[in-house]
Coordinates of C-alpha atoms in Angstrom, one line a residue:
Chain A
M1 CA -17.4 31.5 2.7
E2 CA -20.5 32.3 4.7
L3 CA -22.0 28.7 4.7
L4 CA -18.8 27.0 5.8
N5 CA -17.8 29.7 8.2
K6 CA -21.0 29.7 10.1
H7 CA -21.2 25.8 10.6
V8 CA -22.3 24.6 14.0
T9 CA -23.1 21.1 15.0
I10 CA -26.9 20.5 15.7
R11 CA -27.9 18.1 18.4
K12 CA -31.5 18.9 18.7
F13 CA -33.8 18.4 15.8
K14 CA -37.4 19.2 14.9
E15 CA -39.8 16.2 14.3
K16 CA -40.2 17.3 10.7
E17 CA -39.1 14.5 8.2
I18 CA -36.6 15.0 5.5
N19 CA -38.2 14.3 2.1
D20 CA -36.6 11.6 -0.1
E21 CA -35.9 14.0 -3.0
L22 CA -34.0 16.4 -0.9
L23 CA -32.0 13.4 0.6
K24 CA -31.2 12.2 -2.9
S25 CA -30.2 15.6 -3.9
I26 CA -27.6 16.1 -1.1
I27 CA -26.3 12.7 -1.7
Y28 CA -25.9 13.5 -5.3
S29 CA -23.8 16.6 -4.2
G30 CA -21.8 14.2 -2.2
T31 CA -21.0 12.1 -5.3
R32 CA -19.5 15.1 -7.1
A33 CA -16.6 15.3 -4.6
S34 CA -13.2 14.3 -5.7
T35 CA -12.7 10.4 -5.6
T36 CA -9.5 8.3 -6.2
G37 CA -9.3 7.4 -9.9
N38 CA -13.0 8.0 -10.2
M39 CA -13.5 4.7 -8.4
Q40 CA -16.1 6.1 -5.9
L41 CA -15.0 3.8 -3.2
Y42 CA -18.0 4.5 -0.8
S43 CA -21.6 3.8 0.0
V44 CA -24.0 5.3 2.4
V45 CA -26.7 3.6 4.4
L46 CA -29.7 5.7 5.2
T47 CA -31.4 4.8 8.5
K48 CA -34.9 6.1 9.1
D49 CA -36.8 3.0 10.5
K50 CA -37.5 3.0 14.0
T51 CA -36.3 -0.6 14.7
Q52 CA -33.1 0.0 12.9
R53 CA -32.4 3.2 14.9
E54 CA -33.0 1.3 18.2
R55 CA -30.6 -1.3 17.1
L56 CA -27.9 1.4 16.3
A57 CA -28.4 3.5 19.3
P58 CA -26.4 1.5 21.9
F59 CA -23.4 1.5 19.5
H60 CA -23.6 5.2 19.4
F61 CA -23.5 5.0 23.2
N62 CA -27.2 6.1 23.3
Q63 CA -26.3 9.7 22.5
P64 CA -29.6 11.6 22.5
V65 CA -28.6 13.1 19.0
A66 CA -28.4 9.7 17.5
K67 CA -31.8 8.7 18.8
Q68 CA -33.6 11.9 18.2
A69 CA -32.5 12.8 14.5
P70 CA -35.0 11.7 11.9
V71 CA -32.1 10.4 9.7
L72 CA -28.8 8.7 10.2
L73 CA -26.4 8.4 7.3
T74 CA -23.7 5.9 7.9
F75 CA -20.8 6.4 5.6
I76 CA -19.0 3.3 4.3
A77 CA -15.5 2.9 2.9
D78 CA -16.6 0.5 0.2
F79 CA -14.4 -1.6 -2.0
N80 CA -17.0 -4.4 -2.3
R81 CA -18.9 -2.7 -5.2
F82 CA -15.8 -2.0 -7.2
V83 CA -14.4 -5.5 -6.6
K84 CA -17.7 -7.1 -7.7
W85 CA -17.5 -5.1 -10.9
C86 CA -13.9 -6.4 -11.4
E87 CA -14.9 -10.0 -10.7
Y88 CA -17.9 -9.8 -13.2
R89 CA -15.4 -8.3 -15.9
N90 CA -12.7 -11.0 -15.8
A91 CA -10.3 -8.7 -13.9
H92 CA -8.4 -9.7 -10.8
P93 CA -8.7 -7.2 -8.0
G94 CA -6.0 -6.7 -5.2
Y95 CA -7.8 -4.4 -3.0
D96 CA -7.8 -6.6 0.3
N97 CA -5.1 -4.5 2.0
F98 CA -4.6 -1.5 4.3
L99 CA -3.8 1.0 1.5
S100 CA -7.0 0.1 -0.2
F101 CA -8.9 0.5 3.0
F102 CA -7.5 4.0 3.7
T103 CA -8.0 5.0 0.1
A104 CA -11.7 4.1 0.4
A105 CA -11.8 5.8 3.8
I106 CA -10.6 9.1 2.1
D107 CA -13.2 8.8 -0.6
A108 CA -16.0 8.2 1.9
L109 CA -15.0 11.2 4.1
L110 CA -14.8 13.7 1.2
F111 CA -18.1 12.4 0.1
A112 CA -19.5 12.7 3.6
Q113 CA -18.3 16.4 4.0
N114 CA -19.9 17.3 0.7
V115 CA -23.2 15.8 1.8
C116 CA -23.0 17.7 5.0
I117 CA -22.4 21.0 3.3
A118 CA -25.1 20.3 0.8
A119 CA -27.5 19.6 3.7
E120 CA -26.7 22.7 5.6
N121 CA -27.2 24.6 2.3
N122 CA -30.7 23.3 2.4
G123 CA -31.5 24.3 5.9
L124 CA -30.7 21.0 7.5
G125 CA -28.4 20.6 10.6
I126 CA -25.8 17.9 11.1
C127 CA -23.9 16.2 13.8
Y128 CA -20.9 13.8 13.2
L129 CA -20.9 10.7 15.4
G130 CA -17.3 9.6 16.1
T131 CA -18.7 6.5 17.7
T132 CA -18.9 4.7 14.5
T133 CA -15.2 3.7 14.5
Y134 CA -15.5 2.5 18.0
N135 CA -18.3 0.0 17.3
A136 CA -17.7 -0.6 13.6
Q137 CA -18.4 -4.3 13.9
E138 CA -21.7 -4.0 15.7
I139 CA -22.9 -1.3 13.4
S140 CA -21.8 -3.4 10.4
E141 CA -23.8 -6.3 11.6
V142 CA -27.0 -4.2 11.9
L143 CA -26.5 -2.8 8.5
Q144 CA -25.4 -6.1 7.0
L145 CA -22.2 -4.7 5.5
P146 CA -20.3 -7.3 3.6
K147 CA -16.5 -7.9 3.4
L148 CA -14.3 -5.1 2.0
T149 CA -16.5 -2.4 3.4
F150 CA -16.1 -0.5 6.7
P151 CA -18.2 2.3 8.3
V152 CA -16.0 5.2 8.8
T153 CA -18.5 7.8 10.3
T154 CA -22.2 8.5 10.9
V155 CA -24.0 11.8 10.4
A156 CA -27.2 12.5 12.3
I157 CA -29.2 14.9 10.2
G158 CA -32.5 16.8 10.4
Y159 CA -34.1 20.3 10.8
P160 CA -32.4 22.2 13.5
D161 CA -34.3 22.9 16.7
E162 CA -31.6 24.9 18.2
R163 CA -29.1 27.6 17.2
P164 CA -25.9 27.1 19.1
E165 CA -23.1 29.7 18.9
L166 CA -20.0 29.1 16.9
T167 CA -17.5 27.0 18.9
D168 CA -14.0 28.2 19.5
R169 CA -11.1 27.2 17.3
I170 CA -7.5 27.9 17.5
S171 CA -6.1 30.5 15.1
V172 CA -5.0 29.7 11.5
K173 CA -1.6 30.5 12.6
G174 CA -1.8 27.6 15.0
I175 CA -2.5 25.0 12.4
L176 CA -0.7 26.3 9.3
H177 CA 3.0 25.6 8.7
N178 CA 4.9 27.4 6.0
E179 CA 7.2 24.9 4.0
K180 CA 8.2 22.9 7.1
Y181 CA 6.4 21.8 10.3
E182 CA 7.3 24.0 13.1
D183 CA 6.9 22.1 16.4
Y184 CA 5.0 23.6 19.3
S185 CA 6.9 25.3 22.1
K186 CA 5.3 25.9 25.5
E187 CA 5.0 29.5 24.6
I188 CA 3.1 28.8 21.4
V189 CA 0.9 26.3 23.1
D190 CA 0.1 28.8 25.8
E191 CA -0.9 31.2 23.2
L192 CA -2.9 28.9 21.1
Y193 CA -4.9 27.3 23.9
S194 CA -5.4 30.1 26.4
F195 CA -8.6 31.4 24.7
K196 CA -10.2 27.9 25.0
E197 CA -8.9 27.4 28.6
N198 CA -10.4 30.6 29.7
L199 CA -13.9 30.1 28.4
E200 CA -16.4 29.9 31.2
M201 CA -17.6 26.5 29.9
S202 CA -14.0 25.0 30.1
E203 CA -13.6 26.4 33.6
Q204 CA -16.9 24.7 34.5
F205 CA -15.7 21.4 33.0
V206 CA -12.5 21.5 35.0
K207 CA -14.3 22.2 38.3
E208 CA -17.1 19.7 37.7
N209 CA -14.7 16.9 37.1
K210 CA -12.4 18.0 39.9
K211 CA -9.4 18.3 37.6
E212 CA -6.5 20.6 37.6
T213 CA -6.6 21.5 33.8
L214 CA -8.8 21.3 30.9
A215 CA -6.3 18.9 29.2
Q216 CA -6.9 16.5 32.1
V217 CA -10.7 16.6 31.3
F218 CA -9.7 15.2 27.9
T219 CA -7.1 12.6 29.0
D220 CA -8.8 11.4 32.2
I221 CA -12.5 11.5 31.2
R222 CA -13.4 12.1 27.6
Y223 CA -10.8 10.3 25.6
K224 CA -8.8 8.0 27.9
K225 CA -5.9 5.9 27.1
A226 CA -7.5 2.7 28.2
D227 CA -10.5 3.3 26.0
N228 CA -8.5 4.4 23.0
E229 CA -6.3 1.2 23.3
F230 CA -9.4 -1.0 23.8
F231 CA -11.1 0.5 20.7
S232 CA -8.0 0.5 18.6
E233 CA -7.6 -3.3 18.9
K234 CA -11.4 -3.8 18.3
M235 CA -11.0 -1.6 15.1
L236 CA -7.9 -3.5 13.8
N237 CA -9.5 -6.8 14.5
F238 CA -12.6 -5.8 12.5
L239 CA -10.4 -4.4 9.6
K240 CA -8.8 -7.8 9.5
L241 CA -12.3 -9.5 9.5
Q242 CA -13.4 -7.3 6.7
G243 CA -10.4 -8.3 4.6
F244 CA -8.4 -5.2 4.8
L245 CA -5.4 -6.5 6.4
G246 CA -4.5 -9.3 4.1
Chain B
M1 CA -25.9 23.0 -4.7
E2 CA -24.2 24.6 -7.8
L3 CA -20.6 25.0 -6.3
L4 CA -20.5 21.4 -5.2
N5 CA -22.3 20.0 -8.2
K6 CA -19.9 21.6 -10.8
H7 CA -16.8 20.5 -9.1
V8 CA -14.2 19.2 -11.6
T9 CA -10.5 18.4 -10.8
I10 CA -8.0 20.9 -12.3
R11 CA -4.6 19.7 -13.4
K12 CA -3.4 22.8 -15.3
F13 CA -2.9 26.1 -13.5
K14 CA -2.1 29.6 -14.6
E15 CA 1.2 31.1 -13.4
K16 CA -0.7 33.6 -11.2
E17 CA 0.1 33.3 -7.4
I18 CA -2.4 33.0 -4.7
N19 CA -2.2 35.7 -2.2
D20 CA -1.5 35.0 1.4
E21 CA -4.7 36.5 2.7
L22 CA -6.8 34.4 0.4
L23 CA -4.9 31.2 1.4
K24 CA -5.4 32.1 5.2
S25 CA -9.1 32.8 4.4
I26 CA -9.7 29.3 2.8
I27 CA -7.8 27.7 5.6
Y28 CA -9.9 29.5 8.2
S29 CA -13.0 28.0 6.4
G30 CA -11.3 24.6 6.7
T31 CA -11.1 25.2 10.5
R32 CA -14.9 25.6 10.7
A33 CA -15.4 21.9 9.8
S34 CA -16.7 19.5 12.4
T35 CA -13.8 18.1 14.5
T36 CA -13.8 15.3 17.1
G37 CA -14.5 16.8 20.6
N38 CA -13.2 20.2 19.1
M39 CA -9.7 18.8 19.3
Q40 CA -8.7 19.9 15.8
L41 CA -6.5 17.0 15.2
Y42 CA -4.9 18.3 12.0
S43 CA -2.4 20.7 10.5
V44 CA -1.6 21.8 7.0
V45 CA 1.8 22.4 5.5
L46 CA 1.9 25.0 2.7
T47 CA 4.6 24.5 0.0
K48 CA 5.3 27.3 -2.3
D49 CA 9.2 27.3 -2.3
K50 CA 10.7 25.9 -5.5
T51 CA 13.4 23.8 -3.7
Q52 CA 10.8 22.2 -1.4
R53 CA 8.5 21.5 -4.3
E54 CA 11.3 19.8 -6.2
R55 CA 12.0 17.8 -3.1
L56 CA 8.4 16.6 -2.9
A57 CA 7.8 16.0 -6.7
P58 CA 9.3 12.5 -6.9
F59 CA 7.1 11.3 -4.0
H60 CA 4.1 12.4 -6.0
F61 CA 5.6 10.3 -8.9
N62 CA 6.5 13.6 -10.7
Q63 CA 2.9 14.1 -11.7
P64 CA 2.9 17.3 -13.8
V65 CA 0.0 18.8 -11.7
A66 CA 2.2 18.5 -8.4
K67 CA 5.0 20.3 -10.2
Q68 CA 3.1 23.0 -11.9
A69 CA 0.6 24.1 -9.2
P70 CA 1.7 27.3 -7.4
V71 CA 0.8 25.9 -4.0
L72 CA 0.7 22.3 -2.5
L73 CA -1.2 21.9 0.7
T74 CA -0.2 18.7 2.6
F75 CA -3.0 17.8 5.1
I76 CA -1.7 16.2 8.3
A77 CA -3.4 14.0 10.7
D78 CA -1.9 15.7 13.9
F79 CA -2.1 14.4 17.5
N80 CA 1.4 16.0 18.2
R81 CA 0.1 19.5 19.0
F82 CA -2.7 18.2 21.2
V83 CA -0.4 15.9 23.0
K84 CA 2.1 18.8 23.5
W85 CA -0.8 20.8 25.1
C86 CA -1.5 17.8 27.4
E87 CA 2.0 17.4 28.5
Y88 CA 2.4 21.2 29.2
R89 CA -0.8 20.9 31.3
N90 CA 0.1 18.0 33.6
A91 CA -2.1 15.6 31.8
H92 CA -1.3 12.2 30.6
P93 CA -2.3 11.6 27.0
G94 CA -2.9 8.1 25.5
Y95 CA -3.1 8.9 21.8
D96 CA -0.3 6.7 20.4
N97 CA -2.7 4.2 19.0
F98 CA -4.6 3.3 15.7
L99 CA -7.9 4.6 16.8
S100 CA -6.4 8.0 17.6
F101 CA -4.7 8.1 14.1
F102 CA -7.9 7.3 12.4
T103 CA -9.8 9.9 14.4
A104 CA -7.2 12.5 13.4
A105 CA -7.3 11.3 9.9
I106 CA -11.1 12.0 9.8
D107 CA -10.6 15.4 11.2
A108 CA -7.9 16.2 8.6
L109 CA -10.0 15.0 5.7
L110 CA -13.0 17.0 6.7
F111 CA -10.8 20.0 7.1
A112 CA -9.3 19.4 3.7
Q113 CA -12.6 19.2 1.9
N114 CA -13.8 22.5 3.4
V115 CA -10.5 24.0 2.3
C116 CA -11.1 22.7 -1.2
I117 CA -14.7 24.0 -1.3
A118 CA -13.7 27.4 0.0
A119 CA -10.9 27.6 -2.6
E120 CA -13.3 26.8 -5.5
N121 CA -15.7 29.3 -4.2
N122 CA -12.8 31.9 -4.6
G123 CA -12.2 30.9 -8.3
L124 CA -9.4 28.5 -7.5
G125 CA -8.9 25.0 -8.7
I126 CA -7.9 21.9 -6.9
C127 CA -6.5 18.4 -7.5
Y128 CA -6.2 15.7 -4.7
L129 CA -2.9 13.8 -4.9
G130 CA -3.5 10.2 -3.6
T131 CA 0.2 9.6 -3.8
T132 CA 0.6 11.1 -0.3
T133 CA -0.2 7.9 1.6
Y134 CA 2.0 6.0 -0.8
N135 CA 5.1 8.0 0.2
A136 CA 4.1 9.4 3.6
Q137 CA 7.5 8.7 5.1
E138 CA 9.5 10.4 2.4
I139 CA 7.0 13.3 2.3
S140 CA 7.1 13.5 6.2
E141 CA 11.0 13.9 6.0
V142 CA 10.8 16.8 3.6
L143 CA 8.2 18.6 5.6
Q144 CA 9.8 17.5 9.0
L145 CA 6.9 16.0 10.6
P146 CA 7.3 14.9 14.1
K147 CA 5.9 11.7 15.8
L148 CA 2.1 11.5 16.2
T149 CA 1.6 13.2 12.9
F150 CA 0.9 11.5 9.5
P151 CA 0.2 13.2 6.0
V152 CA -3.1 11.9 4.8
T153 CA -3.6 13.7 1.4
T154 CA -2.2 16.6 -0.5
V155 CA -4.0 19.2 -2.6
A156 CA -2.5 21.0 -5.5
I157 CA -4.1 24.4 -5.8
G158 CA -4.1 27.4 -8.2
Y159 CA -6.0 29.4 -10.6
P160 CA -7.5 27.1 -13.4
D161 CA -6.0 27.2 -16.8
E162 CA -8.4 24.7 -18.2
R163 CA -12.1 23.9 -18.1
P164 CA -12.6 20.1 -18.0
E165 CA -16.1 18.6 -18.4
L166 CA -17.8 17.0 -15.5
T167 CA -16.6 13.4 -15.1
D168 CA -19.0 10.5 -15.0
R169 CA -20.4 9.1 -11.7
I170 CA -22.5 6.2 -11.0
S171 CA -26.1 7.0 -10.0
V172 CA -27.1 7.8 -6.5
K173 CA -29.2 4.7 -6.5
G174 CA -25.9 2.7 -6.9
I175 CA -24.4 4.1 -3.7
L176 CA -27.4 4.6 -1.5
H177 CA -28.8 1.8 0.6
N178 CA -32.0 2.0 2.4
E179 CA -31.9 0.6 6.0
K180 CA -29.5 -2.3 5.0
Y181 CA -26.7 -2.8 2.6
E182 CA -27.9 -4.6 -0.6
D183 CA -25.1 -6.4 -2.2
Y184 CA -24.5 -5.9 -5.8
S185 CA -25.7 -8.6 -8.3
K186 CA -24.3 -8.9 -11.9
E187 CA -27.5 -7.2 -13.3
I188 CA -27.1 -4.2 -11.0
V189 CA -23.4 -4.0 -11.6
D190 CA -24.1 -4.1 -15.4
E191 CA -26.6 -1.3 -14.9
L192 CA -24.4 0.9 -12.8
Y193 CA -21.1 0.6 -14.8
S194 CA -22.4 0.5 -18.4
F195 CA -22.3 4.2 -18.7
K196 CA -18.7 4.5 -17.7
E197 CA -17.7 1.4 -19.8
N198 CA -19.3 2.8 -22.9
L199 CA -17.5 6.2 -22.7
E200 CA -15.3 6.8 -25.8
M201 CA -12.4 7.4 -23.3
S202 CA -12.9 4.2 -21.6
E203 CA -13.0 2.2 -24.8
Q204 CA -9.8 3.9 -25.8
F205 CA -8.2 3.1 -22.5
V206 CA -9.0 -0.6 -23.0
K207 CA -7.7 -0.6 -26.5
E208 CA -4.5 1.3 -25.8
N209 CA -3.6 -1.0 -23.0
K210 CA -4.5 -4.1 -24.8
K211 CA -7.1 -5.3 -22.3
E212 CA -10.5 -7.0 -22.6
T213 CA -12.4 -4.8 -20.0
L214 CA -12.1 -1.4 -18.4
A215 CA -11.9 -3.2 -15.0
Q216 CA -8.7 -4.8 -16.2
V217 CA -7.2 -1.3 -16.8
F218 CA -7.7 -0.8 -13.1
T219 CA -6.5 -4.0 -11.8
D220 CA -3.7 -4.6 -14.2
I221 CA -2.4 -1.2 -14.8
R222 CA -3.6 1.7 -12.6
Y223 CA -4.0 0.1 -9.2
K224 CA -2.3 -3.2 -9.1
K225 CA -2.3 -5.8 -6.4
A226 CA 1.5 -5.9 -6.0
D227 CA 1.7 -2.1 -5.7
N228 CA -1.2 -1.9 -3.2
E229 CA 0.5 -4.5 -1.1
F230 CA 3.8 -3.0 -1.3
F231 CA 2.5 0.4 -0.4
S232 CA 0.2 -1.0 2.3
E233 CA 3.1 -2.4 4.2
K234 CA 5.2 0.8 3.7
M235 CA 2.3 2.9 5.1
L236 CA 1.8 0.5 8.2
N237 CA 5.4 0.5 8.9
F238 CA 5.5 4.3 8.9
L239 CA 2.3 4.5 11.2
K240 CA 4.3 2.4 13.6
L241 CA 7.3 4.6 13.4
Q242 CA 5.2 7.7 13.9
G243 CA 3.9 6.2 17.1
F244 CA 0.4 5.2 15.9
L245 CA 0.6 1.5 16.3
G246 CA 1.6 1.3 20.0

């Protein structure tokens, strides 16, 4: 499928605004995604306003793409709306737990991916910001998210002002398991990762960062153990504060 | 976007098999989805074999769709492959934590949604099985999943043998927040949910289950507090066992 197969992340956008009708239309396409028991356990907060964007930027580590995109969409795992409905209808909800959080997160992410595909189908470009889960609490304060909600990802969106090439992926063989999971031997790992390791860009990363291997660039620089542990604890604490850990 | 906007869940499939090339092609489209730092923190296990399907069925609560579909795809949040790569490359990974699990879950879900859209674009029908997170441990045993992996969802897939109508959704207005989250008053809830509540099917659910409101059908029958709490604990315990809670 052409549209999916040619997807590339866009980090540089034109100044051109996205009109409201188009935004509503791609969000509508999002709502057509599968959702658990048709409960639609998600919301999305649209950020255009300059002040709001300046408030959010540091929590996305001031990535240029987060500052430069005309629109940020923050996708929320949302049990608040559903629970409000239950309460107004004399029903006694029990969704203040981890399973319910994760169920809402699934809903929100399928919704988000549909929105992204609909956006690309309309000539827009997108960039997922993984920083959302790192700073979920601070982002929630800016967006005034209530209990039983949690921001799971943010998408920067706008008209592309660059045309990057397709990025490398490991082969389908490397991620598809028939009937049972077959663990990865050194030989298979060598085969799956050699293409990536031999890219000029990868070799440059290794050299610039004075590392021995590309994997070390990930473990020692980009996604470090200490950071992961720090942000894990932060995320779990905020899940508790939002009412999702009992 | 026509394809997204006309999505319906299919629960009845023709006996017709899906050929391997087509399966590989839709999974390839999945791999083109955005992924954190291009780490591709997912795998997928394909189940066609009758014995394997019989083993999985009870963990999907013997839903007819799980038994009848020619193929099940179980989507795995997978840090195992990446960590193996790190270890073979003299790098010291730190991904045995909750943030890393959730990052891999995001990757796996965006991948899954792309696979579903590519499937539908090729005339296939899909049904997400939310039961995967309820019985992640048992499913992982059947599929022989190693540590640092976790099944996040399953998709039943095949050629549709039914044509259900579009299901109801609340309006875009009900899920889209401008700049800040606006909490839901009773008036807004009434407005958003009245369409669903007044559907003939909903009224029938309420009557059949001897409830006062549709919300009570959800809280007292379909997604009960006691079940949610039981499966939450089960899920958290298995996350720990898989090495994702330190």
